[in-house]
Amino acid sequence: MKKLGLDATDIRILSAVQQYGQLSKTKLAEIANISATPCWARLDRLKAAGYIRGYHAEIALDQIADFTQVIVTVSLTHHRKADFDRFEAFIRNLDEITECISTGGGVDYIMKIVSPSLSSFQTLMESLLSADLEIDRYMTYFATRRIKLSQPNIAKLAAKAAK
């Protein structure tokens, strides 16, 4: 896909979609400060260029069920591409792992895990350890409460990138 040059209006559209999800033509145009037809054309162009990957809702999980949220850092024994590929392929199939970030430095991965109980979390970790993934060590951090959840400010990021 060809990268588009984004202007301030594109950034306002992306920020609105990020903050509010799907909006009516009229509301999006109002936020972007342009008329509806060109706003919708820009939105279609941004989607086609891959800037918008999808629309999601933030669900209040705590109102649905009790759960345990754990942050786990993982370091692999070896650091060959095949080792990373094997680990990443394995965890992609585990619903409990809701986020995984590859890092440089002291650990190889940071994972967010949402599990129905502490015992089911332990079962998940045992499956990781018995799967021949060459895990050298892992550390667990139990989340007690969420302090902040937000998306990055697109306008600020774009402004810094333009400098």
Coordinates of N, CA, C and O in Angstrom, one line a residue:
M1 N 0.8 -1.2 0.0 CA 0.0 0.0 0.0 C 0.9 1.2 0.0 O 1.8 1.3 0.7
K2 N 0.5 2.2 -0.8 CA 1.2 3.5 -0.9 C 0.8 4.3 0.3 O -0.3 4.5 0.7
K3 N 1.9 4.9 1.0 CA 1.6 5.8 2.1 C 1.1 7.1 1.6 O 1.6 7.7 0.6
L4 N 0.1 7.7 2.3 CA -0.4 9.0 1.9 C 0.3 10.0 2.7 O 0.7 9.8 3.9
G5 N 0.3 11.2 2.2 CA 0.7 12.4 2.9 C -0.5 12.9 3.7 O -1.5 13.1 3.1
L6 N -0.4 12.9 5.0 CA -1.5 13.3 5.8 C -1.5 14.8 6.2 O -0.4 15.3 6.5
D7 N -2.6 15.4 6.0 CA -2.7 16.8 6.4 C -3.5 16.9 7.7 O -3.9 15.9 8.3
A8 N -3.7 18.1 8.2 CA -4.3 18.4 9.4 C -5.8 17.8 9.4 O -6.3 17.3 10.5
T9 N -6.5 17.9 8.3 CA -7.8 17.4 8.2 C -7.8 15.9 8.4 O -8.7 15.3 9.1
D10 N -6.9 15.2 7.7 CA -6.8 13.7 7.8 C -6.5 13.4 9.3 O -7.1 12.4 9.8
I11 N -5.7 14.1 10.0 CA -5.4 13.8 11.4 C -6.6 14.0 12.2 O -6.9 13.2 13.1
R12 N -7.4 15.1 11.9 CA -8.7 15.3 12.7 C -9.6 14.1 12.5 O -10.3 13.7 13.4
I13 N -9.7 13.6 11.2 CA -10.6 12.5 10.9 C -10.1 11.3 11.7 O -10.9 10.6 12.3
L14 N -8.8 11.0 11.6 CA -8.3 9.8 12.3 C -8.5 9.9 13.8 O -8.8 8.9 14.5
S15 N -8.3 11.1 14.4 CA -8.5 11.3 15.8 C -9.9 11.1 16.2 O -10.2 10.4 17.2
A16 N -10.8 11.6 15.4 CA -12.3 11.4 15.7 C -12.7 9.9 15.6 O -13.4 9.4 16.5
V17 N -12.2 9.2 14.6 CA -12.5 7.8 14.5 C -11.9 7.0 15.7 O -12.5 6.1 16.2
Q18 N -10.7 7.4 16.1 CA -10.0 6.7 17.2 C -10.8 6.9 18.5 O -11.0 6.0 19.3
Q19 N -11.3 8.1 18.7 CA -11.9 8.5 19.9 C -13.4 8.0 20.0 O -13.8 7.5 21.0
Y20 N -14.1 8.1 18.9 CA -15.5 7.8 18.9 C -16.0 6.5 18.1 O -17.1 6.2 18.1
G21 N -15.0 5.9 17.3 CA -15.4 4.8 16.5 C -16.2 5.2 15.3 O -15.9 6.3 14.7
Q22 N -17.1 4.4 14.8 CA -17.9 4.8 13.6 C -18.8 6.0 13.9 O -19.5 5.9 14.9
L23 N -18.8 7.0 13.1 CA -19.6 8.1 13.2 C -20.5 8.3 12.0 O -20.1 7.9 10.9
S24 N -21.5 9.1 12.1 CA -22.3 9.4 10.9 C -21.5 10.4 10.0 O -20.6 11.0 10.5
K25 N -21.9 10.5 8.8 CA -21.2 11.4 7.9 C -21.2 12.8 8.4 O -20.2 13.5 8.4
T26 N -22.4 13.2 8.9 CA -22.5 14.6 9.4 C -21.7 14.9 10.6 O -21.0 15.9 10.7
K27 N -21.7 14.0 11.6 CA -20.9 14.2 12.8 C -19.4 14.2 12.5 O -18.7 15.0 13.0
L28 N -19.0 13.2 11.7 CA -17.5 13.2 11.4 C -17.1 14.5 10.6 O -16.1 15.1 10.9
A29 N -17.9 14.9 9.7 CA -17.6 16.1 8.9 C -17.6 17.4 9.9 O -16.7 18.2 9.7
E30 N -18.5 17.4 10.8 CA -18.5 18.5 11.8 C -17.2 18.5 12.6 O -16.6 19.5 12.8
I31 N -16.8 17.3 13.1 CA -15.6 17.3 13.9 C -14.3 17.6 13.0 O -13.4 18.3 13.5
A32 N -14.3 17.1 11.8 CA -13.2 17.4 10.9 C -13.2 18.8 10.3 O -12.2 19.3 9.8
N33 N -14.3 19.5 10.5 CA -14.5 20.9 10.0 C -14.4 21.0 8.5 O -13.8 21.9 8.0
I34 N -15.0 20.0 7.8 CA -15.2 20.1 6.4 C -16.6 19.6 6.0 O -17.2 19.0 6.9
S35 N -17.0 19.7 4.8 CA -18.3 19.3 4.4 C -18.3 17.7 4.3 O -17.3 17.1 4.2
A36 N -19.6 17.2 4.4 CA -19.7 15.7 4.5 C -19.1 14.9 3.3 O -18.5 13.9 3.6
T37 N -19.4 15.3 2.1 CA -18.9 14.5 1.0 C -17.4 14.4 0.9 O -16.9 13.3 0.8
P38 N -16.7 15.5 1.0 CA -15.2 15.4 0.9 C -14.7 14.7 2.2 O -13.7 13.9 2.1
C39 N -15.4 14.8 3.3 CA -14.9 14.1 4.5 C -15.1 12.6 4.3 O -14.1 11.9 4.7
W40 N -16.2 12.2 3.8 CA -16.4 10.7 3.6 C -15.4 10.2 2.6 O -14.9 9.1 2.7
A41 N -15.1 11.0 1.5 CA -14.1 10.6 0.5 C -12.7 10.4 1.2 O -12.0 9.4 0.9
R42 N -12.4 11.3 2.1 CA -11.1 11.2 2.8 C -11.1 10.0 3.7 O -10.1 9.3 3.7
L43 N -12.2 9.7 4.4 CA -12.3 8.5 5.2 C -12.1 7.3 4.4 O -11.4 6.4 4.8
D44 N -12.8 7.2 3.2 CA -12.6 6.0 2.4 C -11.1 5.9 1.9 O -10.6 4.8 1.9
R45 N -10.5 7.0 1.6 CA -9.1 7.0 1.2 C -8.2 6.5 2.3 O -7.3 5.7 2.1
L46 N -8.5 7.0 3.5 CA -7.7 6.6 4.7 C -7.9 5.1 5.0 O -6.9 4.4 5.3
K47 N -9.1 4.6 4.8 CA -9.3 3.1 5.0 C -8.6 2.3 4.0 O -7.9 1.3 4.3
A48 N -8.7 2.8 2.7 CA -8.1 2.0 1.6 C -6.5 2.0 1.8 O -5.9 1.0 1.4
A49 N -6.0 3.0 2.4 CA -4.5 3.1 2.5 C -4.1 2.4 3.8 O -2.9 2.3 4.1
G50 N -5.0 1.8 4.6 CA -4.6 1.0 5.7 C -4.4 1.8 7.0 O -4.0 1.2 8.0
Y51 N -4.8 3.0 7.1 CA -4.7 3.8 8.3 C -5.7 3.4 9.3 O -5.5 3.6 10.5
I52 N -6.8 2.9 8.9 CA -7.9 2.4 9.8 C -8.0 0.9 9.7 O -8.4 0.4 8.6
R53 N -7.6 0.2 10.7 CA -7.6 -1.3 10.7 C -8.9 -1.9 11.1 O -9.2 -3.0 10.8
G54 N -9.8 -1.1 11.8 CA -11.0 -1.7 12.3 C -11.6 -0.8 13.3 O -11.1 0.2 13.7
Y55 N -12.8 -1.2 13.7 CA -13.6 -0.4 14.8 C -13.8 -1.4 15.9 O -14.1 -2.6 15.7
H56 N -13.6 -0.9 17.1 CA -13.7 -1.8 18.3 C -14.5 -1.0 19.4 O -14.5 0.2 19.5
A57 N -15.1 -1.8 20.3 CA -15.7 -1.3 21.5 C -14.9 -1.7 22.7 O -14.3 -2.7 22.8
E58 N -14.9 -0.8 23.7 CA -14.3 -1.1 25.0 C -15.4 -1.7 25.8 O -16.3 -1.1 26.2
I59 N -15.2 -3.0 26.2 CA -16.2 -3.7 26.9 C -15.9 -3.7 28.4 O -14.7 -3.9 28.7
A60 N -16.8 -3.5 29.3 CA -16.6 -3.5 30.7 C -16.6 -4.9 31.2 O -17.6 -5.5 31.7
L61 N -15.4 -5.6 31.1 CA -15.3 -7.0 31.4 C -15.7 -7.3 32.9 O -16.2 -8.3 33.2
D62 N -15.3 -6.3 33.8 CA -15.6 -6.5 35.2 C -17.1 -6.6 35.5 O -17.5 -7.1 36.5
Q63 N -18.0 -6.1 34.5 CA -19.4 -6.3 34.7 C -19.9 -7.6 34.1 O -21.1 -8.0 34.4
I64 N -19.1 -8.3 33.4 CA -19.5 -9.6 32.8 C -19.1 -10.7 33.7 O -19.9 -11.7 33.9
A65 N -17.9 -10.7 34.1 CA -17.3 -11.8 34.9 C -16.1 -11.4 35.7 O -15.5 -10.4 35.5
D66 N -15.9 -12.2 36.8 CA -14.6 -12.0 37.5 C -13.5 -12.5 36.7 O -13.6 -13.5 36.0
F67 N -12.3 -11.9 36.8 CA -11.2 -12.4 36.0 C -9.9 -11.9 36.7 O -9.9 -11.0 37.6
T68 N -8.8 -12.5 36.3 CA -7.5 -12.2 36.8 C -6.7 -11.6 35.6 O -6.7 -12.2 34.5
Q69 N -6.1 -10.5 35.8 CA -5.3 -9.9 34.7 C -3.9 -9.9 35.2 O -3.5 -9.5 36.3
V70 N -3.0 -10.5 34.4 CA -1.6 -10.7 34.7 C -0.7 -10.1 33.6 O -1.0 -10.3 32.4
I71 N 0.3 -9.4 34.0 CA 1.4 -9.0 33.0 C 2.5 -10.0 33.2 O 3.0 -10.2 34.4
V72 N 3.0 -10.6 32.1 CA 4.1 -11.5 32.2 C 5.2 -11.1 31.3 O 5.0 -10.8 30.1
T73 N 6.4 -11.1 31.8 CA 7.6 -10.8 31.0 C 8.2 -12.2 30.7 O 8.3 -13.0 31.6
V74 N 8.7 -12.4 29.5 CA 9.3 -13.6 29.1 C 10.6 -13.4 28.5 O 10.8 -12.5 27.6
S75 N 11.6 -14.2 28.9 CA 12.9 -14.2 28.2 C 13.2 -15.6 27.7 O 13.0 -16.6 28.4
L76 N 13.6 -15.7 26.4 CA 13.8 -17.0 25.8 C 15.3 -17.4 26.0 O 16.2 -16.5 26.2
T77 N 15.6 -18.7 26.0 CA 16.9 -19.2 26.2 C 17.8 -18.7 25.0 O 18.9 -18.3 25.3
H78 N 17.3 -18.9 23.8 CA 18.1 -18.5 22.6 C 17.4 -17.4 21.9 O 16.2 -17.2 22.0
H79 N 18.2 -16.7 21.1 CA 17.6 -15.6 20.4 C 17.8 -15.7 18.9 O 18.2 -14.7 18.2
R80 N 17.5 -16.8 18.4 CA 17.5 -17.0 16.9 C 16.1 -16.7 16.4 O 15.1 -16.8 17.1
K81 N 16.0 -16.4 15.1 CA 14.7 -16.1 14.5 C 13.8 -17.2 14.7 O 12.6 -17.0 15.0
A82 N 14.2 -18.4 14.5 CA 13.3 -19.6 14.6 C 12.8 -19.7 16.0 O 11.6 -20.1 16.2
D83 N 13.5 -19.3 17.1 CA 13.0 -19.4 18.4 C 11.9 -18.3 18.6 O 10.9 -18.6 19.2
F84 N 12.1 -17.1 18.1 CA 11.1 -16.1 18.2 C 9.8 -16.5 17.4 O 8.7 -16.3 17.9
D85 N 10.0 -17.0 16.2 CA 8.9 -17.4 15.4 C 8.1 -18.5 16.0 O 6.8 -18.5 16.0
R86 N 8.7 -19.5 16.7 CA 8.0 -20.6 17.3 C 7.2 -20.1 18.5 O 6.0 -20.4 18.7
F87 N 7.8 -19.2 19.3 CA 7.1 -18.6 20.5 C 5.9 -17.8 20.0 O 4.8 -18.0 20.5
E88 N 6.1 -16.9 19.1 CA 5.1 -16.1 18.6 C 3.9 -16.8 17.9 O 2.7 -16.5 18.2
A89 N 4.2 -17.9 17.2 CA 3.2 -18.7 16.6 C 2.3 -19.4 17.6 O 1.1 -19.5 17.5
F90 N 3.0 -19.9 18.7 CA 2.3 -20.6 19.7 C 1.3 -19.7 20.5 O 0.2 -20.0 20.7
I91 N 1.8 -18.5 20.9 CA 0.9 -17.6 21.7 C -0.2 -17.0 20.9 O -1.2 -16.6 21.5
R92 N 0.0 -16.9 19.6 CA -1.1 -16.3 18.8 C -2.4 -17.1 18.9 O -3.5 -16.6 18.7
N93 N -2.3 -18.4 19.2 CA -3.5 -19.2 19.3 C -4.1 -19.3 20.7 O -5.0 -20.1 20.9
L94 N -3.6 -18.5 21.6 CA -4.1 -18.5 23.0 C -5.0 -17.3 23.3 O -4.5 -16.2 23.3
D95 N -6.2 -17.5 23.5 CA -7.2 -16.4 23.7 C -6.9 -15.6 24.9 O -7.1 -14.4 25.0
E96 N -6.3 -16.3 26.0 CA -6.1 -15.6 27.2 C -5.0 -14.5 27.1 O -5.0 -13.6 27.8
I97 N -4.1 -14.7 26.1 CA -3.1 -13.7 25.9 C -3.7 -12.6 25.0 O -3.9 -12.8 23.8
T98 N -4.0 -11.5 25.6 CA -4.7 -10.4 24.8 C -3.7 -9.4 24.2 O -4.1 -8.7 23.3
E99 N -2.5 -9.4 24.6 CA -1.5 -8.5 24.0 C -0.1 -9.1 24.3 O 0.1 -9.6 25.3
C100 N 0.7 -8.9 23.3 CA 2.1 -9.4 23.4 C 3.0 -8.4 22.6 O 2.7 -8.1 21.5
I101 N 4.0 -7.9 23.3 CA 4.9 -6.9 22.7 C 6.3 -7.5 22.7 O 6.8 -8.0 23.8
S102 N 7.0 -7.5 21.6 CA 8.4 -7.9 21.5 C 9.2 -6.7 22.0 O 9.0 -5.6 21.5
T103 N 10.2 -7.0 22.8 CA 11.0 -5.8 23.3 C 12.5 -6.1 23.1 O 12.9 -7.2 23.0
G104 N 13.2 -5.0 23.2 CA 14.7 -5.1 23.2 C 15.1 -4.8 24.6 O 14.5 -4.1 25.4
G105 N 16.2 -5.4 25.1 CA 16.7 -5.1 26.4 C 16.7 -6.3 27.3 O 17.0 -7.4 26.9
G106 N 16.2 -6.2 28.5 CA 16.3 -7.2 29.5 C 15.4 -8.4 29.3 O 15.6 -9.5 29.8
V107 N 14.2 -8.2 28.7 CA 13.3 -9.3 28.4 C 12.9 -9.3 26.9 O 13.1 -8.3 26.2
D108 N 12.4 -10.4 26.5 CA 12.1 -10.5 25.1 C 10.6 -10.2 24.8 O 10.4 -9.6 23.7
Y109 N 9.7 -10.5 25.7 CA 8.3 -10.2 25.5 C 7.6 -9.7 26.7 O 8.0 -10.1 27.8
I110 N 6.6 -8.9 26.5 CA 5.7 -8.5 27.6 C 4.3 -8.8 27.2 O 3.9 -8.4 26.1
M111 N 3.6 -9.7 28.0 CA 2.3 -10.1 27.6 C 1.3 -9.7 28.6 O 1.6 -9.7 29.8
K112 N 0.1 -9.4 28.1 CA -1.1 -9.1 29.0 C -2.0 -10.3 28.9 O -2.3 -10.7 27.8
I113 N -2.3 -10.9 30.0 CA -3.1 -12.1 30.1 C -4.4 -11.9 30.9 O -4.3 -11.3 32.0
V114 N -5.5 -12.2 30.3 CA -6.8 -12.1 31.0 C -7.3 -13.6 31.2 O -7.5 -14.3 30.2
S115 N -7.5 -14.0 32.4 CA -7.8 -15.4 32.7 C -9.0 -15.4 33.7 O -9.1 -14.5 34.6
P116 N -9.8 -16.4 33.6 CA -11.0 -16.5 34.5 C -10.6 -16.7 36.0 O -11.4 -16.4 36.9
S117 N -9.4 -17.2 36.3 CA -9.0 -17.5 37.7 C -7.5 -17.6 37.7 O -6.8 -17.8 36.7
L118 N -7.0 -17.6 38.9 CA -5.6 -17.8 39.2 C -5.2 -19.2 38.8 O -4.1 -19.4 38.2
S119 N -6.0 -20.2 39.0 CA -5.6 -21.6 38.7 C -5.6 -21.7 37.2 O -4.8 -22.4 36.6
S120 N -6.5 -21.1 36.4 CA -6.5 -21.2 35.0 C -5.3 -20.5 34.4 O -4.7 -20.9 33.4
F121 N -4.9 -19.4 35.1 CA -3.6 -18.7 34.7 C -2.4 -19.6 34.8 O -1.6 -19.8 34.0
Q122 N -2.4 -20.3 36.0 CA -1.3 -21.3 36.2 C -1.3 -22.4 35.2 O -0.2 -22.8 34.7
T123 N -2.4 -22.9 34.8 CA -2.5 -23.9 33.8 C -2.0 -23.4 32.5 O -1.2 -24.1 31.8
L124 N -2.3 -22.2 32.1 CA -1.8 -21.5 30.9 C -0.3 -21.5 30.9 O 0.4 -21.8 30.0
M125 N 0.3 -21.0 32.1 CA 1.8 -20.9 32.2 C 2.4 -22.3 32.1 O 3.5 -22.4 31.5
E126 N 1.8 -23.3 32.7 CA 2.3 -24.7 32.6 C 2.3 -25.1 31.1 O 3.3 -25.8 30.7
S127 N 1.3 -24.8 30.4 CA 1.3 -25.2 29.0 C 2.4 -24.5 28.2 O 3.0 -25.1 27.3
L128 N 2.6 -23.2 28.5 CA 3.7 -22.5 27.8 C 5.1 -23.2 28.1 O 5.9 -23.3 27.3
L129 N 5.3 -23.5 29.4 CA 6.5 -24.1 29.8 C 6.7 -25.5 29.3 O 7.9 -25.9 29.0
S130 N 5.7 -26.2 29.1 CA 5.8 -27.6 28.6 C 5.8 -27.7 27.0 O 5.9 -28.8 26.5
A131 N 5.6 -26.6 26.4 CA 5.5 -26.6 24.9 C 6.8 -26.5 24.2 O 6.8 -26.3 23.0
D132 N 7.9 -26.7 24.8 CA 9.2 -26.6 24.2 C 9.4 -25.3 23.4 O 9.8 -25.3 22.3
L133 N 9.1 -24.2 24.1 CA 9.3 -22.9 23.5 C 10.6 -22.2 23.9 O 10.9 -21.1 23.6
E134 N 11.5 -23.0 24.7 CA 12.8 -22.5 25.1 C 12.6 -21.2 26.0 O 13.4 -20.3 25.8
I135 N 11.7 -21.2 26.9 CA 11.5 -20.1 27.8 C 12.6 -20.2 28.9 O 12.6 -21.3 29.6
D136 N 13.4 -19.2 29.0 CA 14.5 -19.2 30.0 C 13.9 -18.8 31.4 O 14.2 -19.5 32.4
R137 N 13.2 -17.7 31.4 CA 12.6 -17.3 32.6 C 11.4 -16.4 32.3 O 11.2 -15.8 31.2
Y138 N 10.5 -16.3 33.3 CA 9.4 -15.4 33.2 C 9.1 -14.8 34.6 O 9.4 -15.4 35.6
M139 N 8.5 -13.6 34.5 CA 8.1 -13.0 35.8 C 6.6 -12.6 35.6 O 6.2 -12.2 34.5
T140 N 5.8 -12.7 36.7 CA 4.4 -12.4 36.7 C 4.2 -11.2 37.6 O 4.7 -11.0 38.6
Y141 N 3.3 -10.3 37.1 CA 2.8 -9.2 37.8 C 1.3 -9.1 37.8 O 0.7 -9.0 36.7
F142 N 0.7 -9.3 38.9 CA -0.8 -9.3 39.0 C -1.3 -7.9 39.0 O -0.9 -7.1 39.9
A143 N -2.2 -7.6 38.1 CA -2.9 -6.3 38.1 C -3.9 -6.2 39.2 O -4.7 -7.1 39.3
T144 N -3.9 -5.1 39.9 CA -4.8 -4.9 41.0 C -5.9 -3.9 40.6 O -7.0 -4.0 41.1
R145 N -5.6 -2.9 39.8 CA -6.6 -2.0 39.3 C -6.0 -1.2 38.1 O -4.8 -1.0 38.0
R146 N -6.8 -0.8 37.2 CA -6.4 0.0 36.1 C -6.4 1.5 36.4 O -7.3 2.0 36.9
I147 N -5.2 2.1 36.2 CA -5.1 3.5 36.5 C -5.4 4.4 35.2 O -6.0 5.4 35.3
K148 N -5.0 3.9 34.1 CA -5.2 4.6 32.8 C -5.2 3.7 31.7 O -4.5 2.7 31.6
L149 N -6.1 4.0 30.7 CA -6.2 3.2 29.5 C -6.6 4.3 28.4 O -7.6 5.0 28.5
S150 N -5.7 4.5 27.5 CA -5.9 5.5 26.4 C -5.2 5.1 25.2 O -4.3 4.3 25.2
Q151 N -5.6 5.8 24.1 CA -4.9 5.7 22.9 C -3.9 6.9 22.7 O -4.2 7.9 23.3
P152 N -2.8 6.7 22.0 CA -1.9 7.9 21.8 C -2.6 9.0 21.1 O -3.6 8.8 20.3
N153 N -2.2 10.2 21.4 CA -2.7 11.4 20.7 C -2.1 11.5 19.3 O -1.0 11.9 19.1
I154 N -3.0 11.2 18.3 CA -2.5 11.2 16.9 C -2.0 12.5 16.5 O -0.9 12.6 15.8
A155 N -2.7 13.6 16.8 CA -2.2 15.0 16.4 C -0.8 15.3 16.9 O 0.0 15.8 16.2
K156 N -0.6 15.0 18.2 CA 0.8 15.2 18.7 C 1.8 14.4 18.1 O 2.9 14.9 17.7
L157 N 1.5 13.1 17.8 CA 2.5 12.2 17.2 C 2.8 12.7 15.7 O 4.0 12.7 15.3
A158 N 1.8 13.1 15.0 CA 1.9 13.5 13.6 C 2.7 14.8 13.6 O 3.5 15.0 12.7
A159 N 2.5 15.7 14.5 CA 3.2 17.0 14.6 C 4.6 16.8 14.8 O 5.5 17.5 14.2
K160 N 5.0 15.9 15.7 CA 6.4 15.6 16.0 C 7.1 14.9 14.8 O 8.2 15.2 14.5
A161 N 6.3 14.1 14.1 CA 6.9 13.4 12.9 C 7.1 14.3 11.8 O 8.0 14.1 10.9
A162 N 6.3 15.4 11.7 CA 6.5 16.4 10.6 C 7.7 17.3 10.8 O 8.1 17.9 9.8
K163 N 8.2 17.4 12.0 CA 9.3 18.3 12.3 C 10.6 17.7 11.7 O 10.9 16.6 11.6

